[in-house]
Amino acid sequence: MSKNIYTEFQIKELEKNPNIISASERSIYYSPEFKKIAVKENKKGKAPYYFSATCS
């Protein structure tokens, strides 16, 4: 479980991202397509912040 607690504003901003299906106070649910890209890029050695910024 996440230690982050997202505000209502943050949740609305997160949900604007096409890679995010939905968000709640404690969880972010990513699209299956984004998850596949994230795993491939991670195996290539790229850091999570890199491909999350380039995939949106």
PDB file of C-alpha atoms in Angstrom, residues 3 10 18 20 32:
ATOM      1  CA  LYS A   3       2.322   5.951   1.708  1.00  0.00           C
ATOM      2  CA  GLN A  10      -3.908  15.643  -7.779  1.00  0.00           C
ATOM      3  CA  PRO A  18      -3.966   8.984 -21.078  1.00  0.00           C
ATOM      4  CA  ILE A  20      -3.815   6.321 -16.278  1.00  0.00           C
ATOM      5  CA  PRO A  32      -2.375  -2.242 -19.915  1.00  0.00           C
TER       6      PRO A  32
END
